[in-house]
Tab-separated table of C-alpha atoms and ligand atoms in Angstrom:
chain	number	residue	atom	x	y	z
A	13	MET	CA	0.000	0.000	0.000
A	14	SER	CA	1.472	3.406	-0.876
A	15	SER	CA	1.822	5.867	1.979
A	16	ASP	CA	-0.702	8.136	0.161
A	17	SER	CA	-3.426	5.579	0.725
A	18	MET	CA	-2.581	5.014	4.404
A	19	PRO	CA	-5.141	6.355	6.870
A	20	ARG	CA	-3.847	9.381	8.819
A	21	PHE	CA	-4.661	7.783	12.160
A	22	ARG	CA	-4.226	4.257	13.430
A	23	LEU	CA	-4.466	2.935	16.964
A	24	VAL	CA	-2.460	-0.121	17.999
A	25	GLU	CA	-3.316	-1.702	21.348
A	26	LEU	CA	-0.541	-3.762	22.891
A	27	THR	CA	-1.864	-4.473	26.317
A	28	GLY	CA	-0.351	-7.845	27.113
A	29	GLY	CA	-2.550	-9.877	29.475
A	30	ASP	CA	-5.335	-8.530	31.658
A	31	PRO	CA	-4.422	-5.046	32.967
A	32	PHE	CA	-6.922	-5.350	35.837
A	33	ALA	CA	-5.376	-8.644	36.963
A	34	GLU	CA	-1.911	-7.082	36.854
A	35	PHE	CA	-3.081	-4.106	38.902
A	36	ALA	CA	-4.717	-6.469	41.423
A	37	ILE	CA	-1.551	-8.583	41.762
A	38	ASP	CA	0.693	-5.525	42.204
A	39	VAL	CA	-1.632	-3.899	44.751
A	40	ALA	CA	-1.852	-7.128	46.772
A	41	ALA	CA	1.945	-7.535	46.736
A	42	GLY	CA	2.624	-3.874	47.542
A	43	LEU	CA	0.175	-3.573	50.425
A	44	THR	CA	1.196	-6.833	52.096
A	45	ALA	CA	4.937	-6.047	51.907
A	46	GLU	CA	6.884	-5.188	55.063
A	47	SER	CA	7.256	-1.595	53.816
A	48	LYS	CA	4.055	-0.869	51.945
A	49	HIS	CA	4.423	0.441	48.421
A	50	LEU	CA	2.456	0.960	45.192
A	51	SER	CA	3.900	1.469	41.712
A	52	CYS	CA	3.783	4.992	40.263
A	53	ARG	CA	2.799	3.509	36.889
A	54	TYR	CA	-0.725	3.166	38.299
A	55	PHE	CA	-1.094	6.940	38.792
A	56	TYR	CA	-2.265	7.378	35.221
A	57	ASP	CA	-5.904	6.440	34.973
A	58	ARG	CA	-8.035	9.124	33.356
A	59	GLU	CA	-8.279	11.265	36.503
A	60	GLY	CA	-4.588	10.759	37.280
A	61	SER	CA	-3.630	11.870	33.755
A	62	ARG	CA	-5.833	14.960	34.167
A	63	LEU	CA	-4.208	15.769	37.518
A	64	PHE	CA	-0.741	15.272	36.044
A	65	GLU	CA	-1.573	17.797	33.310
A	66	ALA	CA	-2.600	20.230	36.060
A	67	ILE	CA	0.712	19.560	37.881
A	68	CYS	CA	2.582	20.553	34.725
A	69	GLU	CA	0.944	24.017	34.914
A	70	LEU	CA	1.794	24.617	38.575
A	71	PRO	CA	4.146	27.491	39.475
A	72	GLU	CA	6.255	25.133	41.646
A	73	TYR	CA	6.560	22.365	39.013
A	74	TYR	CA	9.331	24.014	36.965
A	75	LEU	CA	10.153	20.856	34.947
A	76	THR	CA	7.616	21.281	32.146
A	77	ARG	CA	8.331	24.980	31.664
A	78	ALA	CA	12.091	24.417	31.633
A	79	GLU	CA	11.838	21.670	29.026
A	80	THR	CA	9.400	23.696	26.926
A	81	GLU	CA	11.812	26.645	27.027
A	82	ILE	CA	14.616	24.409	25.710
A	83	LEU	CA	12.409	23.062	22.913
A	84	GLU	CA	11.216	26.546	21.968
A	85	ARG	CA	14.806	27.620	21.604
A	86	HIS	CA	16.261	24.535	19.925
A	87	ALA	CA	13.493	22.685	18.047
A	88	ARG	CA	14.729	23.934	14.665
A	89	GLU	CA	18.275	22.855	15.413
A	90	ILE	CA	16.990	19.415	16.443
A	91	ALA	CA	14.837	19.219	13.299
A	92	SER	CA	17.866	20.052	11.150
A	93	LEU	CA	19.469	16.767	12.252
A	94	PHE	CA	16.940	15.008	10.000
A	95	PRO	CA	17.314	16.014	6.368
A	96	GLY	CA	14.545	13.710	5.053
A	97	ASP	CA	11.270	12.118	6.158
A	98	VAL	CA	11.235	11.059	9.771
A	99	THR	CA	9.304	9.020	12.315
A	100	VAL	CA	8.941	10.693	15.709
A	101	ILE	CA	8.341	8.133	18.456
A	102	GLU	CA	7.342	9.409	21.875
A	103	LEU	CA	7.434	7.280	25.031
A	104	GLY	CA	4.904	8.361	27.664
A	105	SER	CA	3.490	11.048	25.403
A	106	GLY	CA	0.653	12.307	27.621
A	107	ASN	CA	-1.018	15.280	25.959
A	108	ALA	CA	1.992	15.853	23.672
A	109	VAL	CA	2.013	19.645	24.145
A	110	LYS	CA	5.824	19.902	23.978
A	111	THR	CA	5.899	17.617	20.972
A	112	ARG	CA	4.004	20.238	18.978
A	113	LEU	CA	7.106	22.439	19.062
A	114	LEU	CA	9.138	19.698	17.393
A	115	LEU	CA	6.412	18.853	14.888
A	116	ASP	CA	6.166	22.549	14.001
A	117	ALA	CA	9.882	22.614	13.265
A	118	LEU	CA	9.942	19.303	11.358
A	119	LEU	CA	6.805	19.417	9.227
A	120	PRO	CA	7.378	22.191	6.753
A	121	ARG	CA	10.254	20.329	5.061
A	122	ARG	CA	9.541	16.625	5.452
A	123	ARG	CA	6.877	13.996	5.940
A	124	VAL	CA	6.447	13.073	9.581
A	125	ARG	CA	4.889	9.992	11.133
A	126	TYR	CA	4.212	10.505	14.830
A	127	VAL	CA	4.078	7.395	17.036
A	128	PRO	CA	2.983	8.251	20.605
A	129	ILE	CA	3.215	5.380	23.090
A	130	ASP	CA	1.180	5.835	26.268
A	131	ILE	CA	-0.689	3.660	28.752
A	132	CYS	CA	-3.748	5.913	28.829
A	133	ARG	CA	-5.772	5.232	25.661
A	134	PRO	CA	-8.291	8.119	26.052
A	135	VAL	CA	-5.415	10.604	26.417
A	136	LEU	CA	-3.781	9.154	23.277
A	137	GLU	CA	-6.991	9.528	21.295
A	138	GLU	CA	-7.668	13.070	22.470
A	139	SER	CA	-4.165	14.325	21.805
A	140	ALA	CA	-4.086	12.587	18.393
A	141	ALA	CA	-7.338	14.297	17.389
A	142	ASP	CA	-5.870	17.643	18.385
A	143	LEU	CA	-2.599	17.074	16.501
A	144	LEU	CA	-4.338	15.859	13.334
A	145	GLN	CA	-6.363	19.037	13.294
A	146	ARG	CA	-3.355	21.287	13.917
A	147	PHE	CA	-1.046	19.519	11.451
A	148	PRO	CA	-2.993	18.341	8.381
A	149	PRO	CA	0.017	16.565	6.772
A	150	LEU	CA	0.788	14.526	9.902
A	151	GLU	CA	0.324	10.737	10.045
A	152	ILE	CA	-0.208	9.212	13.512
A	153	VAL	CA	0.176	5.624	14.702
A	154	ALA	CA	-0.880	5.745	18.375
A	155	VAL	CA	0.275	2.825	20.499
A	156	ALA	CA	-1.634	2.109	23.718
A	157	ALA	CA	0.949	0.198	25.729
A	158	GLU	CA	3.264	0.111	28.701
A	159	TYR	CA	6.827	1.131	27.889
A	160	TYR	CA	8.170	-2.392	27.516
A	161	GLU	CA	5.318	-3.533	25.280
A	162	GLY	CA	5.704	-0.308	23.291
A	163	LEU	CA	9.330	-1.217	22.625
A	164	ARG	CA	8.161	-4.204	20.606
A	165	HIS	CA	6.429	-1.779	18.269
A	166	LEU	CA	9.604	0.292	17.882
A	167	ARG	CA	11.200	-2.365	15.730
A	168	SER	CA	8.371	-2.234	13.218
A	169	GLU	CA	8.787	1.540	12.717
A	170	SER	CA	12.080	1.279	10.890
A	171	ASP	CA	11.441	2.499	7.342
A	172	ARG	CA	12.789	6.009	8.069
A	173	PRO	CA	15.263	7.612	10.495
A	174	ARG	CA	13.631	7.930	13.880
A	175	LEU	CA	13.664	10.565	16.549
A	176	ILE	CA	12.774	8.839	19.816
A	177	LEU	CA	11.491	11.188	22.519
A	178	TRP	CA	11.597	10.363	26.214
A	179	LEU	CA	10.737	13.731	27.642
A	180	GLY	CA	9.378	15.231	30.845
A	181	SER	CA	11.907	13.589	33.196
A	182	ASN	CA	10.094	10.290	32.692
A	183	ILE	CA	13.525	8.696	33.094
A	184	GLY	CA	13.381	9.947	36.700
A	185	ASN	CA	10.722	7.405	37.648
A	186	PHE	CA	13.205	4.590	36.952
A	187	THR	CA	16.147	3.762	39.215
A	188	ARG	CA	19.431	4.628	37.524
A	189	GLU	CA	20.042	0.906	36.868
A	190	GLU	CA	16.559	0.431	35.387
A	191	ALA	CA	17.068	3.536	33.238
A	192	ALA	CA	20.300	2.092	31.813
A	193	VAL	CA	18.619	-1.265	31.083
A	194	PHE	CA	15.633	0.430	29.424
A	195	LEU	CA	17.835	2.749	27.349
A	196	ARG	CA	19.907	-0.236	26.238
A	197	ARG	CA	16.757	-1.964	25.020
A	198	ILE	CA	15.875	1.122	23.019
A	199	ARG	CA	19.451	1.347	21.766
A	200	ASN	CA	19.188	-2.216	20.489
A	201	THR	CA	16.363	-1.089	18.197
A	202	MET	CA	18.252	1.984	16.928
A	203	THR	CA	20.163	2.423	13.684
A	204	PRO	CA	23.075	4.893	13.347
A	205	ALA	CA	20.638	7.350	11.712
A	206	ASP	CA	18.302	7.377	14.725
A	207	ARG	CA	18.515	9.837	17.596
A	208	MET	CA	17.025	9.834	21.049
A	209	LEU	CA	16.071	12.977	22.968
A	210	VAL	CA	15.853	12.537	26.742
A	211	GLY	CA	14.576	15.188	29.191
A	212	VAL	CA	16.443	14.942	32.511
A	213	ASP	CA	15.781	16.866	35.707
A	214	LEU	CA	18.917	18.014	37.521
A	215	ARG	CA	19.881	17.781	41.178
A	216	LYS	CA	19.224	21.092	42.901
A	217	ASP	CA	18.206	22.742	46.200
A	218	ARG	CA	16.020	20.660	48.456
A	219	ALA	CA	13.504	23.520	48.889
A	220	VAL	CA	12.939	23.882	45.142
A	221	LEU	CA	12.542	20.131	44.673
A	222	GLU	CA	10.243	19.561	47.623
A	223	ALA	CA	7.987	22.467	46.618
A	224	ALA	CA	7.730	21.016	43.095
A	225	TYR	CA	6.369	17.770	44.558
A	226	ASP	CA	4.267	19.290	47.353
A	227	ASP	CA	2.597	22.320	45.810
A	228	ALA	CA	0.636	24.903	47.737
A	229	ALA	CA	-2.605	24.206	45.848
A	230	GLY	CA	-2.502	20.518	46.806
A	231	VAL	CA	-2.677	19.193	43.229
A	232	THR	CA	0.216	16.753	43.740
A	233	ALA	CA	-1.431	15.573	46.950
A	234	ALA	CA	-4.648	14.889	45.002
A	235	PHE	CA	-2.604	13.091	42.299
A	236	ASN	CA	-0.995	10.883	44.952
A	237	ARG	CA	-4.297	10.142	46.730
A	238	ASN	CA	-5.982	9.337	43.419
A	239	LEU	CA	-4.113	6.041	43.524
A	240	LEU	CA	-6.304	5.059	46.488
A	241	ALA	CA	-9.443	6.214	44.669
A	242	ARG	CA	-8.369	4.071	41.709
A	243	ILE	CA	-8.056	1.025	43.985
A	244	ASN	CA	-11.557	1.805	45.294
A	245	HIS	CA	-13.064	1.993	41.777
A	246	GLU	CA	-11.234	-0.811	40.057
A	247	LEU	CA	-10.669	-3.277	42.873
A	248	ASN	CA	-13.681	-2.535	45.044
A	249	GLY	CA	-11.688	-1.011	47.879
A	250	ASN	CA	-12.904	1.168	50.732
A	251	PHE	CA	-9.948	3.508	51.252
A	252	ASP	CA	-10.821	6.910	52.666
A	253	PRO	CA	-8.234	8.948	50.699
A	254	ARG	CA	-8.651	11.839	53.161
A	255	ALA	CA	-7.267	9.613	55.913
A	256	PHE	CA	-3.890	9.642	54.106
A	257	ARG	CA	-1.568	12.640	54.012
A	258	HIS	CA	0.704	13.399	51.055
A	259	ARG	CA	4.434	13.575	51.796
A	260	ALA	CA	7.285	14.422	49.410
A	261	ILE	CA	10.881	14.463	50.666
A	262	TYR	CA	14.189	14.835	48.888
A	263	ASN	CA	16.611	12.010	49.650
A	264	GLN	CA	19.853	13.777	48.875
A	265	ASP	CA	22.059	10.692	49.187
A	266	LEU	CA	20.093	8.859	46.514
A	267	GLY	CA	19.315	12.054	44.561
A	268	ARG	CA	15.613	11.390	44.417
A	269	ILE	CA	12.277	12.793	45.526
A	270	GLU	CA	10.305	10.151	47.412
A	271	MET	CA	6.519	10.384	47.599
A	272	TYR	CA	4.463	8.689	50.263
A	273	LEU	CA	0.893	8.449	51.494
A	274	VAL	CA	0.876	8.589	55.279
A	275	SER	CA	-1.948	7.055	57.276
A	276	THR	CA	-3.300	9.736	59.639
A	277	ARG	CA	-4.720	7.147	62.067
A	278	VAL	CA	-4.976	3.463	62.873
A	279	GLN	CA	-7.246	2.049	60.193
A	280	SER	CA	-8.220	-1.073	58.251
A	281	VAL	CA	-8.975	-1.065	54.567
A	282	THR	CA	-10.705	-3.840	52.650
A	283	ILE	CA	-10.098	-4.450	48.957
A	284	GLY	CA	-12.969	-6.673	47.856
A	285	ARG	CA	-11.720	-7.844	44.476
A	286	ILE	CA	-8.551	-9.321	45.948
A	287	GLY	CA	-10.130	-10.405	49.242
A	288	LEU	CA	-7.600	-8.418	51.256
A	289	THR	CA	-7.831	-6.459	54.493
A	290	VAL	CA	-4.883	-4.178	55.167
A	291	ARG	CA	-4.151	-2.641	58.563
A	292	PHE	CA	-2.370	0.669	58.943
A	293	ALA	CA	-0.743	2.080	62.051
A	294	ALA	CA	-0.963	5.839	62.585
A	295	GLY	CA	1.910	7.397	60.640
A	296	GLU	CA	2.515	4.254	58.550
A	297	THR	CA	3.493	5.009	54.956
A	298	ILE	CA	2.812	3.701	51.466
A	299	HIS	CA	5.753	4.559	49.193
A	300	THR	CA	4.209	5.609	45.882
A	301	GLU	CA	6.930	7.202	43.754
A	302	ASN	CA	10.619	7.962	43.305
A	303	SER	CA	11.704	10.750	41.014
A	304	TYR	CA	15.451	10.669	40.371
A	305	LYS	CA	17.448	13.831	39.773
A	306	TYR	CA	20.763	13.821	37.929
A	307	THR	CA	24.190	15.410	37.724
A	308	LEU	CA	25.882	15.556	34.327
A	309	ALA	CA	28.219	12.753	35.432
A	310	GLU	CA	25.244	10.587	36.427
A	311	ILE	CA	23.565	11.177	33.053
A	312	ASN	CA	26.742	10.219	31.226
A	313	ALA	CA	27.167	7.102	33.353
A	314	VAL	CA	23.625	5.924	32.508
A	315	ALA	CA	24.065	6.690	28.783
A	316	THR	CA	27.404	4.862	28.716
A	317	ALA	CA	25.987	1.860	30.587
A	318	ALA	CA	23.266	1.734	27.921
A	319	GLY	CA	25.829	1.795	25.112
A	320	LEU	CA	24.657	5.222	23.977
A	321	GLN	CA	26.708	8.272	23.143
A	322	ASP	CA	25.687	11.594	24.682
A	323	GLN	CA	26.171	13.717	21.574
A	324	CYS	CA	25.166	17.058	23.021
A	325	PHE	CA	22.759	18.628	25.467
A	326	TRP	CA	20.774	21.799	25.907
A	327	GLN	CA	19.816	23.485	29.173
A	328	ASP	CA	17.177	26.032	30.235
A	329	ALA	CA	18.362	29.527	31.239
A	330	ALA	CA	17.971	28.814	34.965
A	331	GLY	CA	20.075	25.640	34.669
A	332	GLN	CA	17.386	23.384	36.129
A	333	PHE	CA	16.783	20.852	33.368
A	334	ASN	CA	18.684	19.214	30.489
A	335	LEU	CA	17.656	17.802	27.148
A	336	HIS	CA	20.185	15.209	25.930
A	337	LEU	CA	20.668	13.996	22.383
A	338	LEU	CA	21.785	10.358	22.375
A	339	ALA	CA	22.978	8.216	19.478
A	340	THR	CA	24.311	4.712	18.962
A	341	GLY	CA	27.771	6.116	18.386
A	342	GLU	CA	28.113	4.236	15.099
A	343	GLY	CA	28.190	5.843	11.665
A	344	ARG	CA	28.164	9.538	10.874
A	345	ALA	CA	27.956	12.088	13.686
A	346	ALA	CA	24.790	14.153	13.962
A	347	ARG	CA	25.200	17.775	12.966
A	348	GLY	CA	24.324	18.816	16.520
A	349	GLU	CA	27.744	17.760	17.793
A	350	GLU	CA	29.876	19.207	14.992
B	201	AVI	C1	5.862	11.747	35.153
B	201	AVI	N1	6.939	12.034	36.080
B	201	AVI	C2	8.166	12.385	35.372
B	201	AVI	C3	6.581	13.017	37.108
B	201	AVI	C4	7.812	13.322	38.012
B	201	AVI	O1	8.165	14.490	38.103
B	201	AVI	O2	8.395	12.378	38.539
B	201	AVI	C5	5.420	12.536	37.946
B	201	AVI	C6	5.096	13.440	39.091
B	201	AVI	N2	4.945	13.059	40.325
B	201	AVI	C7	4.641	14.094	41.067
B	201	AVI	N3	4.647	15.175	40.317
B	201	AVI	C8	4.909	14.779	39.059
């Protein structure tokens, strides 16, 4: 089939297994562990995705603005690395607002296929509809999948050079070891013509970091508590989210923000679908998220461990956030490093 007769929008669903069963298994394991924990990947149901978008607008959450500033300044330079048609693949695309800056820079001169990979299907569909309207020449293949399942799709998008986006400090929700393993898996799908753009939040003052994850308006607290509401809806739980306080602290030794839900009193919670009753002491925590912050040396160590070359990076004016351009290190150098 010629590309002219391809539909402009396709949705590929790669949800391996039963997502509800997986959620149930992870919740049961996390809440019966010695130190209770829940995975941050479950934040993003529809309400969680909406709250995360609101977080990105908060005055304290500088990450999105810093990365947008870098893209506003350098999108054309990044686009110039790709002389011909290109496939832009985005991991954890969300509402793809920042991606528009890159598409704006790429589209006038080349054909662009955009492949967003995200676990929240409604968000994928809404943002695709918006992008198709804004950019009439754009072709979109939206992939509803977890990161690792999405990687399987990466291999099939190999007819053109690819720009793989992993923006928004999404790398921060992996440990540094996990980040290296994940990047290596992406690297194994890359050709010398491909580039990867990774948004990385930098280590900085505790006060700035803790405010970013514990905002005055309480949006991050609502985002954190929404995990309990999700357990109530999907697993027939009876959590009272108001009986848990949001806590975000910066662990300087590990260079990460840690988020917790703290039980405000002694309480028991029943989760019907998994037949589980969980007891909480007053002050007992559920660890819900880590968000790793990086030095330049730490970024380079992760890239090197993944077999990737850090070709160049850009930084916002306040020096809070970096955007790194990674390549396989084989073949011709990208123009960005010359
Ligand atoms: C999606 N991720 C990169 C965000 C972060 O900064 O770690 C999630 C988040 N958690 C609280 N605020 C934002």
